mmCIF file of C-alpha atoms in Angstrom:
data_model
loop_
_atom_site.group_PDB
_atom_site.id
_atom_site.type_symbol
_atom_site.label_atom_id
_atom_site.label_comp_id
_atom_site.label_asym_id
_atom_site.label_seq_id
_atom_site.Cartn_x
_atom_site.Cartn_y
_atom_site.Cartn_z
ATOM 1 C CA UNK A 161 42.873 -160.784 158.374
ATOM 2 C CA UNK A 162 45.973 -162.885 158.134
ATOM 3 C CA UNK A 163 46.662 -165.495 160.792
ATOM 4 C CA UNK A 164 50.192 -164.017 161.169
ATOM 5 C CA UNK A 165 51.026 -161.473 163.838
ATOM 6 C CA UNK A 166 53.131 -158.382 163.148
ATOM 7 C CA UNK A 167 56.043 -159.987 164.957
ATOM 8 C CA UNK A 168 55.897 -162.971 162.605
ATOM 9 C CA UNK A 169 56.330 -160.821 159.498
ATOM 10 C CA UNK A 170 58.974 -158.477 160.897
ATOM 11 C CA UNK A 171 62.226 -158.763 158.963
ATOM 12 C CA UNK A 172 65.251 -159.300 161.193
ATOM 13 C CA UNK A 173 68.490 -158.328 159.376
ATOM 14 C CA UNK A 174 71.025 -161.141 159.415
ATOM 15 C CA UNK A 175 68.456 -163.851 160.129
ATOM 16 C CA UNK A 176 67.991 -166.468 157.427
ATOM 17 C CA UNK A 177 64.521 -166.522 155.886
ATOM 18 C CA UNK A 178 63.086 -169.797 154.582
ATOM 19 C CA UNK A 179 60.055 -169.526 152.311
ATOM 20 C CA UNK A 180 58.157 -172.575 151.125
ATOM 21 C CA UNK A 181 56.628 -171.782 147.735
ATOM 22 C CA UNK A 182 53.876 -173.451 145.710
ATOM 23 C CA UNK A 183 53.293 -173.053 141.951
ATOM 24 C CA UNK A 184 50.248 -174.561 140.175
ATOM 25 C CA UNK A 185 49.310 -171.906 137.604
ATOM 26 C CA UNK A 186 49.173 -174.227 134.589
ATOM 27 C CA UNK A 187 50.459 -177.751 133.954
ATOM 28 C CA UNK A 188 53.380 -178.088 136.356
ATOM 29 C CA UNK A 189 52.926 -178.794 140.038
ATOM 30 C CA UNK A 190 55.930 -177.434 141.909
ATOM 31 C CA UNK A 191 57.015 -176.946 145.504
ATOM 32 C CA UNK A 192 60.283 -175.309 146.543
ATOM 33 C CA UNK A 193 62.003 -173.983 149.632
ATOM 34 C CA UNK A 194 64.135 -170.880 149.058
ATOM 35 C CA UNK A 195 66.550 -169.337 151.555
ATOM 36 C CA UNK A 196 66.848 -165.544 151.638
ATOM 37 C CA UNK A 197 65.217 -165.227 148.239
ATOM 38 C CA UNK A 198 68.324 -166.535 146.499
ATOM 39 C CA UNK A 199 69.433 -169.999 147.607
ATOM 40 C CA UNK A 200 67.266 -172.898 146.443
ATOM 41 C CA UNK A 201 67.267 -175.665 149.040
ATOM 42 C CA UNK A 202 64.850 -177.837 147.082
ATOM 43 C CA UNK A 203 62.786 -177.353 143.921
ATOM 44 C CA UNK A 204 60.444 -180.173 142.941
ATOM 45 C CA UNK A 205 58.480 -180.110 139.679
ATOM 46 C CA UNK A 206 55.893 -182.661 138.556
ATOM 47 C CA UNK A 207 55.284 -182.090 134.850
ATOM 48 C CA UNK A 208 52.047 -182.991 133.063
ATOM 49 C CA UNK A 209 53.428 -182.771 129.527
ATOM 50 C CA UNK A 210 52.900 -186.442 128.722
ATOM 51 C CA UNK A 211 49.270 -186.258 129.869
ATOM 52 C CA UNK A 212 48.389 -183.170 127.828
ATOM 53 C CA UNK A 213 50.358 -184.311 124.776
ATOM 54 C CA UNK A 214 47.439 -186.596 123.870
ATOM 55 C CA UNK A 215 45.161 -183.556 123.613
ATOM 56 C CA UNK A 216 47.617 -181.302 121.781
ATOM 57 C CA UNK A 217 47.477 -178.687 124.545
ATOM 58 C CA UNK A 218 46.663 -178.098 128.196
ATOM 59 C CA UNK A 219 43.191 -179.214 129.310
ATOM 60 C CA UNK A 220 42.369 -177.065 132.386
ATOM 61 C CA UNK A 221 40.210 -179.613 134.218
ATOM 62 C CA UNK A 222 42.762 -182.379 133.708
ATOM 63 C CA UNK A 223 45.538 -180.074 134.926
ATOM 64 C CA UNK A 224 43.611 -179.223 138.090
ATOM 65 C CA UNK A 225 42.964 -182.869 138.914
ATOM 66 C CA UNK A 226 46.605 -183.781 138.484
ATOM 67 C CA UNK A 227 47.627 -180.926 140.788
ATOM 68 C CA UNK A 228 45.282 -182.359 143.422
ATOM 69 C CA UNK A 229 46.830 -185.804 143.045
ATOM 70 C CA UNK A 230 50.419 -184.757 143.736
ATOM 71 C CA UNK A 231 50.481 -181.483 145.695
ATOM 72 C CA UNK A 232 50.432 -183.084 149.167
ATOM 73 C CA UNK A 233 53.186 -185.540 148.278
ATOM 74 C CA UNK A 234 55.369 -182.748 146.905
ATOM 75 C CA UNK A 235 54.856 -180.641 150.033
ATOM 76 C CA UNK A 236 55.931 -183.533 152.243
ATOM 77 C CA UNK A 237 58.889 -184.389 150.017
ATOM 78 C CA UNK A 238 60.116 -180.783 149.823
ATOM 79 C CA UNK A 239 60.187 -180.360 153.587
ATOM 80 C CA UNK A 240 61.892 -183.726 154.043
ATOM 81 C CA UNK A 241 64.595 -182.999 151.453
ATOM 82 C CA UNK A 242 65.278 -179.487 152.763
ATOM 83 C CA UNK A 243 66.426 -180.768 156.136
ATOM 84 C CA UNK A 244 64.175 -178.217 157.864
ATOM 85 C CA UNK A 245 61.429 -178.804 160.355
ATOM 86 C CA UNK A 246 58.034 -177.310 159.403
ATOM 87 C CA UNK A 247 58.232 -174.773 162.240
ATOM 88 C CA UNK A 248 61.543 -173.493 160.823
ATOM 89 C CA UNK A 249 59.728 -172.117 157.777
ATOM 90 C CA UNK A 250 59.173 -168.363 157.906
ATOM 91 C CA UNK A 251 56.390 -168.019 155.337
ATOM 92 C CA UNK A 252 54.316 -169.862 152.751
ATOM 93 C CA UNK A 253 54.181 -168.361 149.254
ATOM 94 C CA UNK A 254 51.858 -169.358 146.442
ATOM 95 C CA UNK A 255 51.088 -168.247 142.907
ATOM 96 C CA UNK A 256 47.887 -166.182 143.165
ATOM 97 C CA UNK A 257 47.727 -165.354 139.446
ATOM 98 C CA UNK A 258 47.683 -165.120 136.541
ATOM 99 C CA UNK A 259 46.961 -168.646 135.354
ATOM 100 C CA UNK A 260 44.184 -171.211 134.980
ATOM 101 C CA UNK A 261 41.748 -170.499 137.789
ATOM 102 C CA UNK A 262 41.135 -174.146 138.692
ATOM 103 C CA UNK A 263 44.825 -174.914 138.750
ATOM 104 C CA UNK A 264 45.602 -171.808 140.801
ATOM 105 C CA UNK A 265 42.985 -172.749 143.392
ATOM 106 C CA UNK A 266 44.586 -176.126 144.070
ATOM 107 C CA UNK A 267 47.886 -174.521 145.042
ATOM 108 C CA UNK A 268 46.218 -171.681 146.931
ATOM 109 C CA UNK A 269 44.091 -174.018 149.052
ATOM 110 C CA UNK A 270 47.117 -176.177 149.867
ATOM 111 C CA UNK A 271 49.203 -173.109 150.784
ATOM 112 C CA UNK A 272 46.399 -171.647 152.905
ATOM 113 C CA UNK A 273 46.004 -174.911 154.795
ATOM 114 C CA UNK A 274 49.734 -175.139 155.474
ATOM 115 C CA UNK A 275 50.014 -171.480 156.516
ATOM 116 C CA UNK A 276 47.062 -171.865 158.886
ATOM 117 C CA UNK A 277 48.302 -175.144 160.347
ATOM 118 C CA UNK A 278 51.821 -173.795 160.966
ATOM 119 C CA UNK A 279 50.621 -170.284 161.909
ATOM 120 C CA UNK A 280 52.900 -168.746 159.277
ATOM 121 C CA UNK A 281 52.416 -165.695 157.002
ATOM 122 C CA UNK A 282 50.897 -166.340 153.564
ATOM 123 C CA UNK A 283 52.232 -164.470 150.526
ATOM 124 C CA UNK A 284 50.144 -164.432 147.350
ATOM 125 C CA UNK A 285 52.635 -164.016 144.509
ATOM 126 C CA UNK A 286 52.411 -162.876 140.896
ATOM 127 C CA UNK A 287 53.455 -165.544 138.394
ATOM 128 C CA UNK A 288 55.277 -163.124 136.077
ATOM 129 C CA UNK A 289 57.079 -161.474 139.006
ATOM 130 C CA UNK A 290 58.296 -164.994 139.710
ATOM 131 C CA UNK A 291 59.663 -165.404 136.194
ATOM 132 C CA UNK A 292 61.413 -162.039 136.471
ATOM 133 C CA UNK A 293 62.968 -162.802 139.850
ATOM 134 C CA UNK A 294 64.131 -166.237 138.726
ATOM 135 C CA UNK A 295 67.118 -164.189 137.580
ATOM 136 C CA UNK A 296 67.861 -163.307 141.208
ATOM 137 C CA UNK A 297 68.537 -166.984 141.882
ATOM 138 C CA UNK A 298 71.738 -166.644 139.830
ATOM 139 C CA UNK A 299 72.826 -162.997 140.210
ATOM 140 C CA UNK A 300 71.863 -159.695 141.821
ATOM 141 C CA UNK A 301 69.470 -157.520 139.837
ATOM 142 C CA UNK A 302 70.692 -153.969 139.250
ATOM 143 C CA UNK A 303 68.138 -151.162 138.943
ATOM 144 C CA UNK A 304 66.752 -149.629 136.864
ATOM 145 C CA UNK A 305 66.257 -152.792 134.826
ATOM 146 C CA UNK A 306 64.275 -153.925 131.810
ATOM 147 C CA UNK A 307 62.668 -157.387 131.742
ATOM 148 C CA UNK A 308 61.714 -159.119 128.504
ATOM 149 C CA UNK A 309 59.000 -161.590 129.478
ATOM 150 C CA UNK A 310 58.315 -164.368 126.962
ATOM 151 C CA UNK A 311 56.127 -167.268 128.037
ATOM 152 C CA UNK A 312 53.200 -169.365 126.911
ATOM 153 C CA UNK A 313 50.630 -166.733 127.799
ATOM 154 C CA UNK A 314 52.629 -163.520 128.189
ATOM 155 C CA UNK A 315 54.886 -161.357 126.053
ATOM 156 C CA UNK A 316 55.812 -158.109 127.788
ATOM 157 C CA UNK A 317 58.520 -155.522 128.231
ATOM 158 C CA UNK A 318 58.600 -154.492 131.886
ATOM 159 C CA UNK A 319 60.443 -151.532 133.359
ATOM 160 C CA UNK A 320 61.662 -151.756 136.969
ATOM 161 C CA UNK A 321 62.944 -148.564 138.563
ATOM 162 C CA UNK A 322 63.576 -150.308 141.882
ATOM 163 C CA UNK A 323 63.135 -153.675 143.527
ATOM 164 C CA UNK A 324 59.612 -154.988 143.275
ATOM 165 C CA UNK A 325 58.239 -152.035 141.293
ATOM 166 C CA UNK A 326 56.874 -152.953 137.855
ATOM 167 C CA UNK A 327 55.685 -150.869 134.908
ATOM 168 C CA UNK A 328 54.498 -152.698 131.789
ATOM 169 C CA UNK A 329 55.844 -150.733 128.814
ATOM 170 C CA UNK A 330 54.589 -153.044 126.093
ATOM 171 C CA UNK A 331 52.696 -156.296 125.669
ATOM 172 C CA UNK A 332 51.211 -158.534 123.033
ATOM 173 C CA UNK A 333 47.982 -157.416 121.426
ATOM 174 C CA UNK A 334 46.990 -160.957 120.465
ATOM 175 C CA UNK A 335 48.975 -164.181 120.695
ATOM 176 C CA UNK A 336 51.839 -164.474 123.135
ATOM 177 C CA UNK A 337 55.106 -165.866 121.774
ATOM 178 C CA UNK A 338 54.586 -169.268 123.349
ATOM 179 C CA UNK A 339 51.059 -169.531 121.944
ATOM 180 C CA UNK A 340 52.271 -168.580 118.471
ATOM 181 C CA UNK A 341 55.027 -171.201 118.623
ATOM 182 C CA UNK A 342 52.542 -173.905 119.591
ATOM 183 C CA UNK A 343 50.128 -172.954 116.800
ATOM 184 C CA UNK A 344 52.912 -172.859 114.191
ATOM 185 C CA UNK A 345 54.212 -176.197 115.470
ATOM 186 C CA UNK A 346 50.752 -177.708 115.086
ATOM 187 C CA UNK A 347 50.529 -176.405 111.504
ATOM 188 C CA UNK A 348 53.917 -177.964 110.729
ATOM 189 C CA UNK A 349 52.920 -181.286 112.266
ATOM 190 C CA UNK A 350 55.214 -181.112 115.296
ATOM 191 C CA UNK A 351 54.066 -182.714 118.569
ATOM 192 C CA UNK A 352 53.064 -180.820 121.722
ATOM 193 C CA UNK A 353 54.695 -178.854 123.271
ATOM 194 C CA UNK A 354 55.645 -177.339 119.949
ATOM 195 C CA UNK A 355 58.099 -174.590 120.900
ATOM 196 C CA UNK A 356 61.203 -176.792 121.351
ATOM 197 C CA UNK A 357 60.480 -178.598 118.061
ATOM 198 C CA UNK A 358 60.191 -175.336 116.111
ATOM 199 C CA UNK A 359 63.419 -174.098 117.723
ATOM 200 C CA UNK A 360 65.250 -177.317 116.851
ATOM 201 C CA UNK A 361 63.999 -177.310 113.248
ATOM 202 C CA UNK A 362 64.876 -173.630 112.849
ATOM 203 C CA UNK A 363 68.441 -174.098 114.045
ATOM 204 C CA UNK A 364 68.927 -177.176 111.863
ATOM 205 C CA UNK A 365 67.701 -175.492 108.656
ATOM 206 C CA UNK A 366 70.281 -173.931 106.329
ATOM 207 C CA UNK A 367 67.814 -171.442 104.873
ATOM 208 C CA UNK A 368 64.843 -169.393 106.024
ATOM 209 C CA UNK A 369 61.559 -168.774 104.248
ATOM 210 C CA UNK A 370 61.069 -164.956 104.256
ATOM 211 C CA UNK A 371 58.324 -163.867 106.639
ATOM 212 C CA UNK A 372 57.154 -160.389 107.728
ATOM 213 C CA UNK A 373 58.369 -158.476 110.800
ATOM 214 C CA UNK A 374 55.559 -156.833 112.743
ATOM 215 C CA UNK A 375 56.806 -153.558 114.256
ATOM 216 C CA UNK A 376 53.453 -151.789 114.821
ATOM 217 C CA UNK A 377 53.439 -147.998 115.323
ATOM 218 C CA UNK A 378 56.705 -146.076 115.514
ATOM 219 C CA UNK A 379 58.051 -146.160 119.053
ATOM 220 C CA UNK A 380 55.606 -148.844 120.215
ATOM 221 C CA UNK A 381 56.800 -151.526 122.622
ATOM 222 C CA UNK A 382 53.750 -153.704 121.940
ATOM 223 C CA UNK A 383 53.849 -156.946 119.977
ATOM 224 C CA UNK A 384 51.508 -158.664 117.523
ATOM 225 C CA UNK A 385 51.969 -162.229 116.325
ATOM 226 C CA UNK A 386 48.611 -163.146 114.846
ATOM 227 C CA UNK A 387 49.550 -161.872 111.373
ATOM 228 C CA UNK A 388 52.858 -163.747 111.385
ATOM 229 C CA UNK A 389 51.082 -166.905 112.500
ATOM 230 C CA UNK A 390 48.565 -166.478 109.659
ATOM 231 C CA UNK A 391 51.407 -166.015 107.157
ATOM 232 C CA UNK A 392 52.852 -169.350 108.240
ATOM 233 C CA UNK A 393 49.469 -171.074 107.919
ATOM 234 C CA UNK A 394 49.067 -169.641 104.411
ATOM 235 C CA UNK A 395 52.467 -170.984 103.342
ATOM 236 C CA UNK A 396 51.652 -174.433 104.681
ATOM 237 C CA UNK A 397 48.216 -174.516 103.045
ATOM 238 C CA UNK A 398 49.557 -173.265 99.693
ATOM 239 C CA UNK A 399 52.213 -175.965 99.627
ATOM 240 C CA UNK A 400 49.675 -178.687 100.397
ATOM 241 C CA UNK A 401 47.191 -177.399 97.808
ATOM 242 C CA UNK A 402 49.942 -177.539 95.170
ATOM 243 C CA UNK A 403 50.927 -181.024 96.281
ATOM 244 C CA UNK A 404 54.378 -179.784 97.288
ATOM 245 C CA UNK A 405 56.352 -180.881 100.300
ATOM 246 C CA UNK A 406 56.150 -178.371 103.141
ATOM 247 C CA UNK A 407 59.546 -176.839 103.917
ATOM 248 C CA UNK A 408 59.185 -177.320 107.659
ATOM 249 C CA UNK A 409 62.753 -176.318 108.497
ATOM 250 C CA UNK A 410 62.726 -173.212 106.306
ATOM 251 C CA UNK A 411 59.370 -172.058 107.641
ATOM 252 C CA UNK A 412 60.406 -172.731 111.230
ATOM 253 C CA UNK A 413 63.603 -170.735 110.757
ATOM 254 C CA UNK A 414 61.798 -167.885 108.999
ATOM 255 C CA UNK A 415 59.192 -167.736 111.752
ATOM 256 C CA UNK A 416 61.764 -167.846 114.537
ATOM 257 C CA UNK A 417 63.987 -165.201 112.950
ATOM 258 C CA UNK A 418 61.004 -162.881 112.570
ATOM 259 C CA UNK A 419 59.907 -163.327 116.187
ATOM 260 C CA UNK A 420 63.404 -163.038 117.624
ATOM 261 C CA UNK A 421 64.364 -159.958 115.593
ATOM 262 C CA UNK A 422 61.384 -157.962 116.874
ATOM 263 C CA UNK A 423 61.740 -159.159 120.479
ATOM 264 C CA UNK A 424 65.436 -158.346 120.624
ATOM 265 C CA UNK A 425 65.169 -154.986 118.861
ATOM 266 C CA UNK A 426 62.413 -153.691 121.142
ATOM 267 C CA UNK A 427 64.094 -154.959 124.318
ATOM 268 C CA UNK A 428 67.408 -153.340 123.385
ATOM 269 C CA UNK A 429 65.656 -150.070 122.497
ATOM 270 C CA UNK A 430 63.933 -150.070 125.890
ATOM 271 C CA UNK A 431 67.282 -150.538 127.660
ATOM 272 C CA UNK A 432 68.766 -147.532 125.873
ATOM 273 C CA UNK A 433 65.689 -145.315 126.161
ATOM 274 C CA UNK A 434 65.261 -145.809 129.897
ATOM 275 C CA UNK A 435 68.930 -146.086 130.863
ATOM 276 C CA UNK A 436 68.615 -149.587 132.297
ATOM 277 C CA UNK A 437 71.626 -151.171 133.969
ATOM 278 C CA UNK A 438 70.541 -154.702 133.072
ATOM 279 C CA UNK A 439 68.306 -156.606 130.688
ATOM 280 C CA UNK A 440 66.530 -159.637 132.147
ATOM 281 C CA UNK A 441 65.201 -162.425 129.932
ATOM 282 C CA UNK A 442 62.483 -164.462 131.608
ATOM 283 C CA UNK A 443 59.619 -166.875 130.996
ATOM 284 C CA UNK A 444 59.325 -170.318 129.453
ATOM 285 C CA UNK A 445 60.352 -169.159 125.968
ATOM 286 C CA UNK A 446 63.623 -167.908 127.508
ATOM 287 C CA UNK A 447 64.683 -171.534 127.034
ATOM 288 C CA UNK A 448 64.529 -171.014 123.241
ATOM 289 C CA UNK A 449 68.026 -171.453 121.822
ATOM 290 C CA UNK A 450 67.586 -168.987 118.970
ATOM 291 C CA UNK A 451 66.363 -166.218 121.263
ATOM 292 C CA UNK A 452 69.047 -166.848 123.908
ATOM 293 C CA UNK A 453 71.914 -166.830 121.406
ATOM 294 C CA UNK A 454 70.709 -163.807 119.421
ATOM 295 C CA UNK A 455 69.987 -161.715 122.510
ATOM 296 C CA UNK A 456 73.306 -162.688 124.085
ATOM 297 C CA UNK A 457 75.253 -161.688 120.963
ATOM 298 C CA UNK A 458 73.416 -158.369 120.634
ATOM 299 C CA UNK A 459 73.942 -157.489 124.313
ATOM 300 C CA UNK A 460 77.635 -158.356 124.104
ATOM 301 C CA UNK A 461 77.987 -156.135 121.031
ATOM 302 C CA UNK A 462 76.312 -153.219 122.803
ATOM 303 C CA UNK A 463 77.880 -153.849 126.226
ATOM 304 C CA UNK A 464 74.531 -154.462 127.927
ATOM 305 C CA UNK A 465 74.609 -156.713 131.026
ATOM 306 C CA UNK A 466 72.193 -159.589 130.351
ATOM 307 C CA UNK A 467 70.710 -162.035 132.846
ATOM 308 C CA UNK A 468 69.148 -165.313 131.677
ATOM 309 C CA UNK A 469 68.065 -167.969 134.179
ATOM 310 C CA UNK A 470 69.264 -171.568 133.775
ATOM 311 C CA UNK A 471 66.863 -173.769 131.804
ATOM 312 C CA UNK A 472 65.398 -175.290 134.996
ATOM 313 C CA UNK A 473 64.257 -171.850 136.180
ATOM 314 C CA UNK A 474 62.871 -170.679 132.814
ATOM 315 C CA UNK A 475 59.818 -172.922 132.792
ATOM 316 C CA UNK A 476 57.217 -172.799 135.578
ATOM 317 C CA UNK A 477 58.707 -173.674 138.963
ATOM 318 C CA UNK A 478 58.170 -172.803 142.611
ATOM 319 C CA UNK A 479 61.729 -171.583 143.260
ATOM 320 C CA UNK A 480 61.004 -168.441 141.249
ATOM 321 C CA UNK A 481 57.842 -167.877 143.315
ATOM 322 C CA UNK A 482 59.906 -168.095 146.499
ATOM 323 C CA UNK A 483 62.391 -165.582 145.094
ATOM 324 C CA UNK A 484 59.647 -163.077 144.232
ATOM 325 C CA UNK A 485 57.773 -163.608 147.507
ATOM 326 C CA UNK A 486 60.907 -162.710 149.480
ATOM 327 C CA UNK A 487 60.767 -159.093 148.301
ATOM 328 C CA UNK A 488 57.266 -158.875 149.782
ATOM 329 C CA UNK A 489 58.200 -160.664 153.004
ATOM 330 C CA UNK A 490 61.085 -158.357 153.909
ATOM 331 C CA UNK A 491 58.661 -155.422 153.634
ATOM 332 C CA UNK A 492 56.019 -157.078 155.775
ATOM 333 C CA UNK A 493 53.582 -157.183 152.846
ATOM 334 C CA UNK A 494 51.708 -160.440 153.335
ATOM 335 C CA UNK A 495 48.311 -161.736 152.246
ATOM 336 C CA UNK A 496 45.254 -162.802 154.199
ATOM 337 C CA UNK A 497 43.594 -166.195 154.134
ATOM 338 C CA UNK A 498 40.838 -164.934 151.822
ATOM 339 C CA UNK A 499 42.965 -164.767 148.656
ATOM 340 C CA UNK A 500 41.648 -166.643 145.648
ATOM 341 C CA UNK A 501 42.870 -167.413 142.164
ATOM 342 C CA UNK A 502 43.202 -164.264 140.024
ATOM 343 C CA UNK A 503 43.528 -165.286 136.322
ATOM 344 C CA UNK A 504 43.945 -161.647 135.227
ATOM 345 C CA UNK A 505 46.104 -160.469 138.124
ATOM 346 C CA UNK A 506 47.952 -157.214 137.388
ATOM 347 C CA UNK A 507 51.739 -157.203 137.590
ATOM 348 C CA UNK A 508 51.828 -153.464 138.263
ATOM 349 C CA UNK A 509 49.195 -153.883 140.975
ATOM 350 C CA UNK A 510 51.350 -156.492 142.708
ATOM 351 C CA UNK A 511 54.255 -154.023 143.041
ATOM 352 C CA UNK A 512 55.662 -153.533 146.544
ATOM 353 C CA UNK A 513 54.396 -150.644 148.615
ATOM 354 C CA UNK A 514 56.893 -150.086 151.413
ATOM 355 C CA UNK A 515 60.651 -149.582 151.625
ATOM 356 C CA UNK A 516 62.358 -152.351 153.622
#
């Protein structure tokens, strides 16, 4: 059972709702306070990039320990900067999954403790729903909508017939886009995190090394990047075996053009097939310049309304968790104090149940 009474979770039209949100799914510790699911009062992010750079990737145990070190300070700072008193908060939201289980548990335990201490509702929130609803922090979402999710661990096309209802139409069968970028970056000798370096090299190169496009079966909305990644590794190894200089810029551009072409084509096809009113780009790779510019140009050419969050809301942050949690709160759908980290949490399973 939740510690919150029914009166505490009852939505009162016209009354401002302040949700404190916690995000610790991977290597950013973040706390935010969001008003009415749209207005960000404060959004604090403590990044661990410099720590994990030495290892060439995220080390789960190290990430968890760093979350422990700073979560309490961020909670105190967020409340202080918001200008609110703790009892003015309406609910506590936290990323329940997916993510690294140890990292998730740090945020969940902190959120549980705060919800219990303040006697406020607790809302376990889906990380990808957060990325999708980061768009709501800048503009209203019109339904039905299609979301193109591109992050370090997820590549999905999601159909939303109404607010808070998710149907995964396609997903990666192997590497996610972010993972593929990091592996290609490592092969090219770029530092961690590799995605921004590949993007920069691709946009600076005047030519592209031809690389395959992986479309899969006719009509499929799934993605596969393992073969493309292997093609890049083969090019790099062949150049080194011949004693030739690796064309890092050309390979980066060829790789990026291949990835972007397939992502954009399938997202646009989904919009047309399902009659979507908007296309939403979301996830950490939404910060990629090549993807943003190509998708923007294609949507303008086809008169498709496109939403892309600002850079600060593309990568992991708690403001997006507060935005997603709001759609649960207004329906009275809250969690109990027994929630735990769910690394494989289903987006469709997190869909809202009731009409507000």
